[in-house]
Amino acid sequence: MAGKSAGKWYWEIRASGVADAYYTYFGVTDTWPPGHNVGGAGGVAYYGNSGSIYNIGVATTANLGHLSQGNTVSVLLDMDNHRVSFERLRTNNPSLTEIK
């Protein structure tokens, strides 16, 4: 989903394999192509190995936990209010982390 500058957007990422879960960064960036720096300057990203949320390349205190095979994380992007939220979808205990 490239080139969004306004509006509200939602998507889900499901880890379908061990490598998918363990070595995965995903999020939003203002740089295209993002390469290996999604959580770098101008970006916010979730890192599946540690569960940390990175904001402009720095780990925040927010942590959704390690992403395992079969887990799903939703991303809520509000370009109008400059907010991004990550939610790790679990059966009984959803976790929501919002970065502004």
Short mmCIF file of C-alpha atoms in Angstrom, two decimals:
data_model
loop_
_atom_site.label_atom_id
_atom_site.label_comp_id
_atom_site.label_asym_id
_atom_site.label_seq_id
_atom_site.Cartn_x
_atom_site.Cartn_y
_atom_site.Cartn_z
CA MET A 1 0.00 0.00 0.00
CA ALA A 2 2.21 2.83 -1.24
CA GLY A 3 1.61 6.54 -1.56
CA LYS A 4 -1.12 7.25 1.01
CA SER A 5 -1.21 10.82 2.35
CA ALA A 6 -4.73 11.12 3.79
CA GLY A 7 -7.49 8.96 5.19
CA LYS A 8 -7.71 6.00 7.53
CA TRP A 9 -6.30 2.59 6.58
CA TYR A 10 -6.35 -0.87 8.14
CA TRP A 11 -4.59 -4.11 7.32
CA GLU A 12 -3.59 -7.38 8.97
CA ILE A 13 -0.40 -9.40 8.77
CA ARG A 14 -0.47 -13.10 9.62
CA ALA A 15 2.74 -15.02 10.27
CA SER A 16 2.35 -18.18 8.21
CA GLY A 17 5.80 -19.67 8.84
CA VAL A 18 8.51 -19.60 11.48
CA ALA A 19 10.80 -17.40 9.39
CA ASP A 20 7.85 -15.07 8.65
CA ALA A 21 7.29 -14.55 12.36
CA TYR A 22 10.85 -14.39 13.60
CA TYR A 23 12.62 -12.10 11.13
CA THR A 24 9.82 -9.72 10.20
CA TYR A 25 9.55 -5.94 10.38
CA PHE A 26 6.41 -4.26 9.15
CA GLY A 27 4.87 -0.83 9.50
CA VAL A 28 4.80 2.49 7.70
CA THR A 29 7.49 4.76 6.31
CA ASP A 30 7.74 8.02 4.41
CA THR A 31 10.53 6.61 2.22
CA TRP A 32 10.00 4.52 -0.90
CA PRO A 33 11.30 1.91 -1.36
CA PRO A 34 11.71 1.25 2.36
CA GLY A 35 14.39 -1.44 2.01
CA HIS A 36 15.54 -2.72 5.39
CA ASN A 37 14.77 0.49 7.27
CA VAL A 38 10.99 0.51 7.83
CA GLY A 39 11.37 1.63 11.46
CA GLY A 40 14.12 4.11 10.56
CA ALA A 41 13.92 7.84 9.88
CA GLY A 42 10.32 8.71 9.08
CA GLY A 43 8.95 5.28 9.96
CA VAL A 44 7.19 3.22 12.61
CA ALA A 45 7.53 -0.57 12.64
CA TYR A 46 6.77 -3.73 14.61
CA TYR A 47 9.65 -6.22 14.91
CA GLY A 48 8.40 -9.80 15.15
CA ASN A 49 11.46 -11.22 16.93
CA SER A 50 11.30 -9.00 20.02
CA GLY A 51 7.79 -7.58 19.75
CA SER A 52 9.21 -4.06 20.01
CA ILE A 53 7.69 -1.08 18.25
CA TYR A 54 10.30 1.15 16.60
CA ASN A 55 9.61 4.85 16.01
CA ILE A 56 12.12 6.61 13.73
CA GLY A 57 14.62 3.84 14.36
CA VAL A 58 14.43 3.79 18.17
CA ALA A 59 12.71 1.06 20.17
CA THR A 60 9.82 2.48 22.19
CA THR A 61 8.61 1.16 25.54
CA ALA A 62 5.69 -0.43 23.69
CA ASN A 63 5.98 -4.17 23.21
CA LEU A 64 3.41 -6.58 21.80
CA GLY A 65 5.48 -9.66 22.43
CA HIS A 66 7.24 -12.11 20.12
CA LEU A 67 5.35 -12.92 16.93
CA SER A 68 4.86 -16.65 16.53
CA GLN A 69 3.67 -18.73 13.61
CA GLY A 70 -0.08 -18.26 13.18
CA ASN A 71 -0.23 -14.92 15.05
CA THR A 72 -1.96 -11.97 13.42
CA VAL A 73 -1.12 -8.30 13.94
CA SER A 74 -3.39 -5.53 12.70
CA VAL A 75 -2.14 -2.09 11.70
CA LEU A 76 -4.40 0.94 11.93
CA LEU A 77 -3.07 4.00 10.09
CA ASP A 78 -4.73 7.40 10.52
CA MET A 79 -2.98 9.77 8.13
CA ASP A 80 -5.33 12.64 9.01
CA ASN A 81 -4.25 12.64 12.68
CA HIS A 82 -0.72 11.25 12.14
CA ARG A 83 -1.22 8.09 14.21
CA VAL A 84 -0.40 4.44 13.72
CA SER A 85 -1.55 1.62 15.99
CA PHE A 86 -0.50 -2.03 16.15
CA GLU A 87 -2.71 -4.69 17.70
CA ARG A 88 -1.66 -8.27 18.21
CA LEU A 89 -4.80 -10.32 17.80
CA ARG A 90 -5.12 -13.05 20.41
CA THR A 91 -8.08 -15.16 21.36
CA ASN A 92 -8.83 -13.58 24.75
CA ASN A 93 -6.29 -10.81 25.26
CA PRO A 94 -5.85 -8.21 22.51
CA SER A 95 -2.96 -5.77 22.89
CA LEU A 96 -3.08 -2.31 21.36
CA THR A 97 -0.13 0.02 21.02
CA GLU A 98 -0.54 3.49 19.53
CA ILE A 99 2.30 5.74 18.37
CA LYS A 100 1.79 9.39 17.48
#
